[in-house]
Short mmCIF file of N, CA and C in Angstrom, two decimals:
data_model
loop_
_atom_site.label_atom_id
_atom_site.label_comp_id
_atom_site.label_asym_id
_atom_site.label_seq_id
_atom_site.Cartn_x
_atom_site.Cartn_y
_atom_site.Cartn_z
N MET L 247 104.66 134.70 86.94
CA MET L 247 105.43 135.92 87.06
C MET L 247 104.69 137.04 86.33
N ILE L 248 104.76 138.22 86.88
CA ILE L 248 104.13 139.39 86.27
C ILE L 248 105.08 139.93 85.21
N LYS L 249 104.58 140.10 84.00
CA LYS L 249 105.40 140.60 82.90
C LYS L 249 105.24 142.10 82.71
N ALA L 250 104.05 142.62 82.98
CA ALA L 250 103.82 144.05 82.80
C ALA L 250 102.63 144.49 83.65
N ILE L 251 102.68 145.74 84.09
CA ILE L 251 101.57 146.36 84.79
C ILE L 251 101.24 147.64 84.03
N LEU L 252 100.01 147.74 83.60
CA LEU L 252 99.58 148.88 82.80
C LEU L 252 98.36 149.52 83.44
N ILE L 253 98.38 150.83 83.53
CA ILE L 253 97.21 151.58 83.98
C ILE L 253 96.94 152.61 82.91
N PHE L 254 95.74 152.59 82.36
CA PHE L 254 95.37 153.59 81.38
C PHE L 254 93.93 154.01 81.60
N ASN L 255 93.58 155.18 81.06
CA ASN L 255 92.24 155.70 81.26
C ASN L 255 91.29 155.16 80.19
N ASN L 256 90.04 155.62 80.22
CA ASN L 256 89.03 155.14 79.29
C ASN L 256 89.32 155.49 77.83
N HIS L 257 90.21 156.45 77.61
CA HIS L 257 90.56 156.88 76.26
C HIS L 257 91.85 156.23 75.76
N GLY L 258 92.45 155.37 76.56
CA GLY L 258 93.65 154.67 76.15
C GLY L 258 94.95 155.39 76.47
N LYS L 259 94.90 156.48 77.21
CA LYS L 259 96.11 157.20 77.59
C LYS L 259 96.78 156.48 78.75
N PRO L 260 98.03 156.04 78.58
CA PRO L 260 98.70 155.34 79.68
C PRO L 260 99.00 156.29 80.83
N ARG L 261 98.68 155.87 82.03
CA ARG L 261 98.96 156.65 83.23
C ARG L 261 100.10 156.06 84.04
N LEU L 262 100.34 154.76 83.88
CA LEU L 262 101.48 154.11 84.49
C LEU L 262 101.78 152.86 83.68
N THR L 263 103.04 152.68 83.35
CA THR L 263 103.46 151.45 82.68
C THR L 263 104.70 150.94 83.36
N LYS L 264 104.70 149.67 83.64
CA LYS L 264 105.86 149.03 84.25
C LYS L 264 106.03 147.67 83.58
N PHE L 265 107.11 147.53 82.82
CA PHE L 265 107.41 146.27 82.14
C PHE L 265 108.53 145.58 82.90
N TYR L 266 108.32 144.33 83.27
CA TYR L 266 109.34 143.54 83.96
C TYR L 266 110.13 142.67 82.98
N GLN L 267 109.82 142.78 81.72
CA GLN L 267 110.53 142.08 80.67
C GLN L 267 110.86 143.14 79.62
N TYR L 268 112.04 143.07 79.04
CA TYR L 268 112.46 144.11 78.11
C TYR L 268 111.66 144.05 76.81
N TYR L 269 111.15 145.19 76.40
CA TYR L 269 110.54 145.41 75.09
C TYR L 269 111.04 146.76 74.60
N ALA L 270 111.29 146.86 73.32
CA ALA L 270 111.67 148.15 72.74
C ALA L 270 110.51 149.14 72.92
N GLU L 271 110.83 150.42 72.86
CA GLU L 271 109.82 151.46 73.11
C GLU L 271 108.63 151.36 72.15
N ASP L 272 108.90 151.13 70.87
CA ASP L 272 107.78 151.03 69.92
C ASP L 272 106.94 149.78 70.17
N MET L 273 107.58 148.70 70.60
CA MET L 273 106.83 147.48 70.95
C MET L 273 105.98 147.71 72.20
N GLN L 274 106.51 148.46 73.18
CA GLN L 274 105.72 148.78 74.37
C GLN L 274 104.46 149.56 73.99
N GLN L 275 104.61 150.51 73.09
CA GLN L 275 103.46 151.30 72.65
C GLN L 275 102.42 150.43 71.94
N GLN L 276 102.89 149.47 71.13
CA GLN L 276 101.96 148.56 70.47
C GLN L 276 101.25 147.66 71.47
N ILE L 277 101.99 147.21 72.48
CA ILE L 277 101.39 146.36 73.52
C ILE L 277 100.31 147.14 74.27
N ILE L 278 100.60 148.40 74.60
CA ILE L 278 99.62 149.22 75.31
C ILE L 278 98.37 149.42 74.45
N ARG L 279 98.55 149.72 73.17
CA ARG L 279 97.40 149.91 72.27
C ARG L 279 96.58 148.63 72.14
N GLU L 280 97.27 147.51 71.92
CA GLU L 280 96.55 146.25 71.75
C GLU L 280 95.82 145.85 73.04
N THR L 281 96.48 146.04 74.17
CA THR L 281 95.85 145.70 75.46
C THR L 281 94.63 146.58 75.69
N PHE L 282 94.74 147.86 75.39
CA PHE L 282 93.58 148.74 75.55
C PHE L 282 92.43 148.30 74.66
N LEU L 283 92.73 147.96 73.42
CA LEU L 283 91.66 147.52 72.51
C LEU L 283 91.00 146.24 73.00
N LEU L 284 91.79 145.31 73.52
CA LEU L 284 91.22 144.06 74.02
C LEU L 284 90.35 144.29 75.25
N VAL L 285 90.83 145.12 76.17
CA VAL L 285 90.15 145.29 77.45
C VAL L 285 88.96 146.23 77.33
N SER L 286 89.09 147.30 76.56
CA SER L 286 88.02 148.31 76.52
C SER L 286 86.78 147.82 75.78
N LYS L 287 86.91 146.86 74.89
CA LYS L 287 85.75 146.35 74.13
C LYS L 287 84.88 145.41 74.95
N ARG L 288 85.38 144.94 76.07
CA ARG L 288 84.64 143.95 76.84
C ARG L 288 83.54 144.59 77.67
N ASP L 289 82.44 143.84 77.84
CA ASP L 289 81.34 144.31 78.67
C ASP L 289 81.74 144.30 80.14
N GLU L 290 80.98 145.05 80.93
CA GLU L 290 81.24 145.11 82.37
C GLU L 290 80.90 143.81 83.08
N ASN L 291 79.99 143.01 82.51
CA ASN L 291 79.52 141.81 83.20
C ASN L 291 80.25 140.54 82.77
N VAL L 292 81.37 140.66 82.05
CA VAL L 292 82.13 139.47 81.65
C VAL L 292 83.33 139.29 82.58
N CYS L 293 83.96 138.16 82.44
CA CYS L 293 85.11 137.79 83.26
C CYS L 293 86.26 138.80 83.08
N ASN L 294 87.04 139.01 84.13
CA ASN L 294 88.17 139.95 84.10
C ASN L 294 89.47 139.30 83.65
N PHE L 295 89.43 138.10 83.10
CA PHE L 295 90.63 137.42 82.62
C PHE L 295 90.47 137.22 81.12
N LEU L 296 91.56 137.37 80.38
CA LEU L 296 91.53 137.02 78.97
C LEU L 296 92.93 136.64 78.53
N GLU L 297 92.98 135.89 77.44
CA GLU L 297 94.27 135.46 76.90
C GLU L 297 95.03 136.67 76.40
N GLY L 298 96.36 136.63 76.56
CA GLY L 298 97.19 137.74 76.13
C GLY L 298 97.11 137.96 74.64
N GLY L 299 97.40 139.17 74.23
CA GLY L 299 97.38 139.49 72.81
C GLY L 299 98.53 138.84 72.08
N SER L 300 98.54 138.98 70.79
CA SER L 300 99.59 138.35 69.97
C SER L 300 100.95 138.99 70.21
N LEU L 301 100.98 140.24 70.64
CA LEU L 301 102.27 140.92 70.83
C LEU L 301 102.96 140.52 72.13
N ILE L 302 102.20 140.18 73.13
CA ILE L 302 102.80 139.95 74.43
C ILE L 302 102.93 138.48 74.79
N GLY L 303 102.80 137.60 73.87
CA GLY L 303 103.07 136.20 74.14
C GLY L 303 101.95 135.24 73.83
N GLY L 304 100.82 135.73 73.40
CA GLY L 304 99.73 134.86 72.99
C GLY L 304 99.12 134.07 74.13
N ALA L 305 98.91 132.79 73.90
CA ALA L 305 98.19 131.94 74.86
C ALA L 305 99.00 131.66 76.12
N ASP L 306 100.31 131.89 76.11
CA ASP L 306 101.12 131.65 77.30
C ASP L 306 100.88 132.71 78.37
N PHE L 307 100.32 133.83 78.00
CA PHE L 307 100.12 134.93 78.93
C PHE L 307 98.65 135.26 79.07
N LYS L 308 98.32 135.83 80.24
CA LYS L 308 96.95 136.23 80.53
C LYS L 308 96.92 137.70 80.89
N LEU L 309 95.88 138.37 80.51
CA LEU L 309 95.62 139.74 80.94
C LEU L 309 94.55 139.69 82.01
N ILE L 310 94.87 140.21 83.17
CA ILE L 310 93.94 140.26 84.30
C ILE L 310 93.74 141.73 84.62
N TYR L 311 92.51 142.17 84.65
CA TYR L 311 92.27 143.60 84.77
C TYR L 311 91.08 143.89 85.68
N ARG L 312 91.04 145.12 86.15
CA ARG L 312 89.89 145.66 86.86
C ARG L 312 89.64 147.06 86.33
N HIS L 313 88.40 147.45 86.24
CA HIS L 313 88.03 148.78 85.77
C HIS L 313 87.45 149.55 86.95
N TYR L 314 88.15 150.61 87.35
CA TYR L 314 87.70 151.47 88.44
C TYR L 314 87.46 152.87 87.87
N ALA L 315 86.24 153.35 87.94
CA ALA L 315 85.88 154.69 87.48
C ALA L 315 86.41 154.94 86.07
N THR L 316 87.46 155.74 85.93
CA THR L 316 87.98 156.06 84.60
C THR L 316 89.28 155.33 84.28
N LEU L 317 89.70 154.41 85.14
CA LEU L 317 91.01 153.76 84.95
C LEU L 317 90.88 152.25 84.81
N PHE L 318 91.69 151.69 83.92
CA PHE L 318 91.86 150.25 83.80
C PHE L 318 93.20 149.88 84.44
N PHE L 319 93.18 148.94 85.36
CA PHE L 319 94.39 148.39 85.96
C PHE L 319 94.58 147.01 85.34
N VAL L 320 95.64 146.84 84.54
CA VAL L 320 95.85 145.60 83.80
C VAL L 320 97.19 145.00 84.20
N PHE L 321 97.17 143.74 84.59
CA PHE L 321 98.39 142.99 84.90
C PHE L 321 98.53 141.91 83.84
N CYS L 322 99.66 141.87 83.18
CA CYS L 322 99.96 140.81 82.22
C CYS L 322 100.84 139.80 82.94
N VAL L 323 100.36 138.57 83.04
CA VAL L 323 101.07 137.54 83.80
C VAL L 323 101.24 136.29 82.94
N ASP L 324 102.17 135.44 83.35
CA ASP L 324 102.31 134.17 82.64
C ASP L 324 101.32 133.16 83.22
N SER L 325 101.32 131.98 82.67
CA SER L 325 100.31 130.99 83.05
C SER L 325 100.50 130.42 84.44
N SER L 326 101.63 130.69 85.10
CA SER L 326 101.86 130.14 86.44
C SER L 326 101.17 130.95 87.54
N GLU L 327 100.71 132.16 87.24
CA GLU L 327 100.08 133.00 88.25
C GLU L 327 98.60 132.67 88.40
N SER L 328 98.12 132.83 89.61
CA SER L 328 96.70 132.63 89.90
C SER L 328 95.90 133.87 89.52
N GLU L 329 94.83 133.67 88.75
CA GLU L 329 94.02 134.81 88.33
C GLU L 329 93.39 135.51 89.52
N LEU L 330 92.85 134.74 90.45
CA LEU L 330 92.21 135.34 91.63
C LEU L 330 93.22 136.02 92.53
N GLY L 331 94.43 135.46 92.61
CA GLY L 331 95.49 136.10 93.38
C GLY L 331 95.87 137.45 92.81
N ILE L 332 95.95 137.54 91.49
CA ILE L 332 96.28 138.81 90.84
C ILE L 332 95.14 139.81 90.98
N LEU L 333 93.90 139.34 90.89
CA LEU L 333 92.77 140.25 91.13
C LEU L 333 92.82 140.82 92.55
N ASP L 334 93.18 139.98 93.50
CA ASP L 334 93.34 140.44 94.88
C ASP L 334 94.49 141.44 94.98
N LEU L 335 95.58 141.20 94.27
CA LEU L 335 96.72 142.12 94.27
C LEU L 335 96.31 143.47 93.68
N ILE L 336 95.52 143.46 92.62
CA ILE L 336 95.02 144.71 92.05
C ILE L 336 94.18 145.46 93.09
N GLN L 337 93.34 144.72 93.80
CA GLN L 337 92.50 145.33 94.83
C GLN L 337 93.35 145.96 95.93
N VAL L 338 94.39 145.25 96.38
CA VAL L 338 95.29 145.78 97.40
C VAL L 338 96.00 147.03 96.89
N PHE L 339 96.44 147.00 95.65
CA PHE L 339 97.12 148.14 95.04
C PHE L 339 96.20 149.37 95.01
N VAL L 340 94.97 149.18 94.56
CA VAL L 340 94.03 150.29 94.46
C VAL L 340 93.65 150.80 95.84
N GLU L 341 93.41 149.92 96.79
CA GLU L 341 93.07 150.35 98.15
C GLU L 341 94.23 151.09 98.80
N THR L 342 95.46 150.64 98.55
CA THR L 342 96.63 151.32 99.09
C THR L 342 96.76 152.72 98.48
N LEU L 343 96.56 152.82 97.18
CA LEU L 343 96.58 154.14 96.54
C LEU L 343 95.49 155.04 97.12
N ASP L 344 94.33 154.46 97.37
CA ASP L 344 93.21 155.22 97.91
C ASP L 344 93.52 155.74 99.31
N LYS L 345 94.17 154.92 100.13
CA LYS L 345 94.55 155.36 101.48
C LYS L 345 95.63 156.43 101.44
N CYS L 346 96.60 156.27 100.53
CA CYS L 346 97.72 157.22 100.46
C CYS L 346 97.29 158.57 99.94
N PHE L 347 96.41 158.59 98.95
CA PHE L 347 96.01 159.84 98.32
C PHE L 347 94.63 160.31 98.75
N GLU L 348 93.98 159.60 99.65
CA GLU L 348 92.64 159.96 100.12
C GLU L 348 91.70 160.19 98.94
N ASN L 349 91.07 159.14 98.51
CA ASN L 349 90.20 159.14 97.33
C ASN L 349 91.01 159.39 96.06
N VAL L 350 91.78 158.39 95.70
CA VAL L 350 92.68 158.50 94.55
C VAL L 350 91.88 158.74 93.27
N CYS L 351 92.47 159.53 92.40
CA CYS L 351 91.86 159.78 91.09
C CYS L 351 92.98 159.76 90.05
N GLU L 352 92.60 159.92 88.81
CA GLU L 352 93.56 159.86 87.71
C GLU L 352 94.63 160.94 87.84
N LEU L 353 94.26 162.11 88.34
CA LEU L 353 95.24 163.19 88.49
C LEU L 353 96.32 162.86 89.52
N ASP L 354 95.98 162.09 90.55
CA ASP L 354 96.99 161.66 91.52
C ASP L 354 98.05 160.80 90.85
N LEU L 355 97.63 159.93 89.94
CA LEU L 355 98.59 159.09 89.23
C LEU L 355 99.49 159.92 88.32
N ILE L 356 98.97 161.02 87.79
CA ILE L 356 99.74 161.86 86.89
C ILE L 356 100.74 162.72 87.66
N PHE L 357 100.28 163.38 88.73
CA PHE L 357 101.11 164.34 89.44
C PHE L 357 101.97 163.74 90.54
N HIS L 358 101.69 162.52 90.95
CA HIS L 358 102.48 161.87 92.00
C HIS L 358 103.01 160.52 91.50
N VAL L 359 103.56 160.52 90.31
CA VAL L 359 104.00 159.26 89.70
C VAL L 359 105.12 158.61 90.52
N ASP L 360 105.97 159.40 91.17
CA ASP L 360 107.04 158.83 91.98
C ASP L 360 106.48 158.06 93.17
N LYS L 361 105.44 158.58 93.79
CA LYS L 361 104.83 157.89 94.93
C LYS L 361 104.12 156.62 94.48
N VAL L 362 103.48 156.68 93.33
CA VAL L 362 102.79 155.50 92.80
C VAL L 362 103.81 154.41 92.48
N HIS L 363 104.94 154.79 91.90
CA HIS L 363 105.98 153.81 91.61
C HIS L 363 106.57 153.23 92.89
N TYR L 364 106.68 154.05 93.94
CA TYR L 364 107.17 153.53 95.22
C TYR L 364 106.21 152.47 95.78
N ILE L 365 104.92 152.77 95.74
CA ILE L 365 103.93 151.80 96.23
C ILE L 365 103.97 150.54 95.39
N LEU L 366 104.11 150.70 94.09
CA LEU L 366 104.20 149.53 93.20
C LEU L 366 105.46 148.72 93.50
N ALA L 367 106.57 149.41 93.83
CA ALA L 367 107.81 148.72 94.17
C ALA L 367 107.66 147.95 95.48
N GLU L 368 106.79 148.41 96.35
CA GLU L 368 106.51 147.67 97.59
C GLU L 368 105.73 146.39 97.29
N LEU L 369 104.86 146.45 96.29
CA LEU L 369 104.03 145.30 95.93
C LEU L 369 104.80 144.25 95.13
N CYS L 370 105.50 144.69 94.10
CA CYS L 370 106.15 143.77 93.15
C CYS L 370 107.61 144.15 92.98
N VAL L 371 108.46 143.16 93.02
CA VAL L 371 109.89 143.35 92.78
C VAL L 371 110.30 142.39 91.67
N GLY L 372 110.73 142.94 90.56
CA GLY L 372 111.19 142.12 89.45
C GLY L 372 110.14 141.20 88.88
N GLY L 373 108.88 141.59 88.98
CA GLY L 373 107.80 140.76 88.45
C GLY L 373 107.28 139.72 89.43
N MET L 374 107.83 139.69 90.62
CA MET L 374 107.36 138.76 91.65
C MET L 374 106.63 139.53 92.73
N VAL L 375 105.56 138.96 93.24
CA VAL L 375 104.79 139.61 94.30
C VAL L 375 105.62 139.57 95.57
N ALA L 376 105.87 140.75 96.15
CA ALA L 376 106.71 140.82 97.34
C ALA L 376 105.91 141.07 98.61
N GLU L 377 104.89 141.90 98.54
CA GLU L 377 104.14 142.27 99.73
C GLU L 377 102.67 142.42 99.37
N THR L 378 101.82 141.82 100.16
CA THR L 378 100.38 141.95 99.94
C THR L 378 99.66 142.53 101.15
N ASN L 379 100.38 142.79 102.23
CA ASN L 379 99.77 143.34 103.43
C ASN L 379 99.71 144.86 103.30
N MET L 380 98.50 145.39 103.21
CA MET L 380 98.32 146.82 102.99
C MET L 380 98.85 147.64 104.17
N VAL L 381 98.75 147.13 105.38
CA VAL L 381 99.24 147.86 106.55
C VAL L 381 100.75 148.05 106.47
N ASP L 382 101.48 147.00 106.10
CA ASP L 382 102.93 147.12 105.96
C ASP L 382 103.31 148.10 104.85
N ILE L 383 102.60 148.04 103.75
CA ILE L 383 102.89 148.95 102.64
C ILE L 383 102.65 150.39 103.07
N LEU L 384 101.55 150.63 103.75
CA LEU L 384 101.25 151.99 104.22
C LEU L 384 102.25 152.46 105.26
N THR L 385 102.71 151.55 106.12
CA THR L 385 103.72 151.91 107.12
C THR L 385 105.00 152.36 106.45
N HIS L 386 105.46 151.62 105.47
CA HIS L 386 106.68 151.99 104.76
C HIS L 386 106.49 153.27 103.95
N TYR L 387 105.31 153.45 103.41
CA TYR L 387 105.02 154.67 102.65
C TYR L 387 105.05 155.89 103.58
N THR L 388 104.44 155.80 104.75
CA THR L 388 104.45 156.94 105.67
C THR L 388 105.85 157.22 106.20
N GLU L 389 106.66 156.19 106.42
CA GLU L 389 108.06 156.41 106.81
C GLU L 389 108.79 157.16 105.71
N GLN L 390 108.56 156.78 104.47
CA GLN L 390 109.19 157.45 103.35
C GLN L 390 108.75 158.91 103.26
N GLU L 391 107.47 159.17 103.48
CA GLU L 391 106.98 160.54 103.44
C GLU L 391 107.57 161.38 104.57
N LYS L 392 107.74 160.79 105.76
CA LYS L 392 108.38 161.51 106.86
C LYS L 392 109.81 161.89 106.50
N ASN L 393 110.54 160.97 105.90
CA ASN L 393 111.91 161.26 105.47
C ASN L 393 111.92 162.39 104.44
N ARG L 394 110.99 162.36 103.52
CA ARG L 394 110.94 163.38 102.48
C ARG L 394 110.60 164.73 103.07
N LYS L 395 109.66 164.78 104.00
CA LYS L 395 109.25 166.04 104.60
C LYS L 395 110.27 166.59 105.57
N ALA L 396 111.13 165.72 106.11
CA ALA L 396 112.16 166.17 107.04
C ALA L 396 113.22 167.00 106.33
N GLY L 397 113.23 166.96 105.02
CA GLY L 397 114.17 167.78 104.28
C GLY L 397 115.48 167.09 103.97
N GLY L 398 115.68 165.94 104.53
CA GLY L 398 116.90 165.19 104.25
C GLY L 398 116.76 164.43 102.96
N TRP L 399 117.74 163.63 102.70
CA TRP L 399 117.68 162.79 101.51
C TRP L 399 116.53 161.82 101.66
N ALA L 400 115.66 161.80 100.70
CA ALA L 400 114.55 160.86 100.71
C ALA L 400 115.01 159.59 100.01
N VAL L 401 115.60 158.72 100.79
CA VAL L 401 116.12 157.48 100.22
C VAL L 401 114.99 156.50 100.07
N ILE L 402 114.73 156.10 98.86
CA ILE L 402 113.66 155.13 98.61
C ILE L 402 114.23 153.74 98.89
N ARG L 403 113.61 153.06 99.83
CA ARG L 403 114.04 151.72 100.17
C ARG L 403 112.85 150.79 100.05
N PRO L 404 112.55 150.37 98.85
CA PRO L 404 111.44 149.42 98.72
C PRO L 404 111.83 148.05 99.25
N VAL L 405 110.95 147.12 99.04
CA VAL L 405 111.08 145.78 99.61
C VAL L 405 112.44 145.16 99.32
N ALA L 406 112.96 145.33 98.13
CA ALA L 406 114.22 144.68 97.75
C ALA L 406 115.35 145.11 98.67
N SER L 407 115.42 146.40 99.03
CA SER L 407 116.51 146.84 99.89
C SER L 407 116.31 146.35 101.32
N ARG L 408 115.06 146.20 101.76
CA ARG L 408 114.83 145.65 103.10
C ARG L 408 115.27 144.20 103.16
N PHE L 409 115.01 143.43 102.08
CA PHE L 409 115.47 142.04 102.05
C PHE L 409 116.99 141.99 102.11
N ARG L 410 117.64 142.88 101.37
CA ARG L 410 119.10 142.92 101.36
C ARG L 410 119.61 143.26 102.75
N ARG L 411 119.00 144.25 103.43
CA ARG L 411 119.41 144.65 104.77
C ARG L 411 119.24 143.49 105.74
N GLN L 412 118.14 142.74 105.62
CA GLN L 412 117.92 141.61 106.52
C GLN L 412 118.98 140.54 106.31
N ARG L 413 119.36 140.29 105.03
CA ARG L 413 120.42 139.31 104.77
C ARG L 413 121.73 139.76 105.38
N ILE L 414 122.05 141.05 105.29
CA ILE L 414 123.28 141.57 105.87
C ILE L 414 123.26 141.42 107.37
N GLU L 415 122.12 141.75 107.99
CA GLU L 415 122.02 141.64 109.44
C GLU L 415 122.17 140.19 109.89
N HIS L 416 121.53 139.26 109.18
CA HIS L 416 121.63 137.85 109.57
C HIS L 416 123.04 137.33 109.39
N SER L 417 123.71 137.69 108.30
CA SER L 417 125.08 137.20 108.10
C SER L 417 126.01 137.84 109.11
N ALA L 418 125.76 139.08 109.52
CA ALA L 418 126.60 139.73 110.52
C ALA L 418 126.44 139.05 111.87
N LYS L 419 125.22 138.69 112.22
CA LYS L 419 124.99 138.00 113.50
C LYS L 419 125.69 136.64 113.52
N ASP L 420 125.67 135.98 112.38
CA ASP L 420 126.34 134.69 112.29
C ASP L 420 127.85 134.82 112.47
N GLN L 421 128.41 135.97 112.11
CA GLN L 421 129.86 136.18 112.21
C GLN L 421 130.24 136.84 113.52
N GLY L 422 129.30 137.08 114.43
CA GLY L 422 129.62 137.63 115.74
C GLY L 422 129.57 139.14 115.80
N TYR L 423 128.98 139.79 114.84
CA TYR L 423 128.85 141.24 114.84
C TYR L 423 127.41 141.61 115.11
N LYS L 424 127.22 142.84 115.55
CA LYS L 424 125.86 143.35 115.63
C LYS L 424 125.79 144.59 114.76
N THR L 425 124.62 144.87 114.24
CA THR L 425 124.47 146.00 113.34
C THR L 425 123.53 147.02 113.93
N SER L 426 123.78 148.25 113.59
CA SER L 426 122.89 149.34 113.94
C SER L 426 121.90 149.50 112.80
N ARG L 427 120.59 149.49 113.09
CA ARG L 427 119.59 149.56 112.04
C ARG L 427 119.65 150.87 111.28
N ALA L 428 120.01 151.94 111.97
CA ALA L 428 119.98 153.25 111.32
C ALA L 428 121.11 153.40 110.30
N THR L 429 122.29 152.90 110.62
CA THR L 429 123.42 153.14 109.73
C THR L 429 123.98 151.88 109.11
N LEU L 430 123.65 150.72 109.66
CA LEU L 430 124.22 149.45 109.23
C LEU L 430 125.74 149.44 109.33
N ASP L 431 126.28 150.21 110.30
CA ASP L 431 127.72 150.17 110.56
C ASP L 431 128.02 148.90 111.33
N TRP L 432 129.15 148.31 111.02
CA TRP L 432 129.53 147.09 111.70
C TRP L 432 130.18 147.44 113.01
N GLN L 433 129.71 146.81 114.08
CA GLN L 433 130.28 147.03 115.40
C GLN L 433 130.62 145.69 115.99
N PRO L 434 131.83 145.57 116.56
CA PRO L 434 132.17 144.27 117.15
C PRO L 434 131.28 143.98 118.35
N LYS L 435 131.01 142.71 118.54
CA LYS L 435 130.18 142.30 119.67
C LYS L 435 131.00 142.40 120.95
N VAL L 436 130.46 143.05 121.94
CA VAL L 436 131.15 143.23 123.21
C VAL L 436 130.72 142.09 124.13
N LEU L 437 131.69 141.36 124.61
CA LEU L 437 131.40 140.26 125.52
C LEU L 437 131.59 140.73 126.96
N ALA L 438 130.59 140.55 127.78
CA ALA L 438 130.67 140.94 129.19
C ALA L 438 131.17 139.77 130.01
N PHE L 439 132.18 140.05 130.87
CA PHE L 439 132.73 138.99 131.75
C PHE L 439 132.30 139.21 133.17
#
């Protein structure tokens, strides 16, 4: 399970932090500082996996990171996660950001934090990997942008709400109802004789 996702620049300034486990604010700041110190001291030619720091769980947790230009993308995971799987997830995340922002840079993460969080919500829900297909993530992102540009309510519906909608639709079909995808209003099934 993913415990935290941290993105910070070469100077240790956090650009995105997402904790899936509760930590007090001062503890979060200590975790970010310690993680930066652990990751930034490493050479470019060494492995991208290391044991978690003393603040975030010690040997039970692993820090998996990638360094792109001026940003470190760090995922803190427990021992049940695959290191190569998380590296691939980081790659999908960065490529998705690159497609959405057309050559993503640190300023995109600062000025479009809501969009970055939406993309992250498509990837991970509650610390569990939900979607790894970049095409699906981009499709949902462009739908969200169309809603936002249309001037109506920009309802963010990440993966979790789609799962909930699918469960509602399946239970409605089992009970003899059909649902409208746009409104999810319940309509009785019309039987033709």
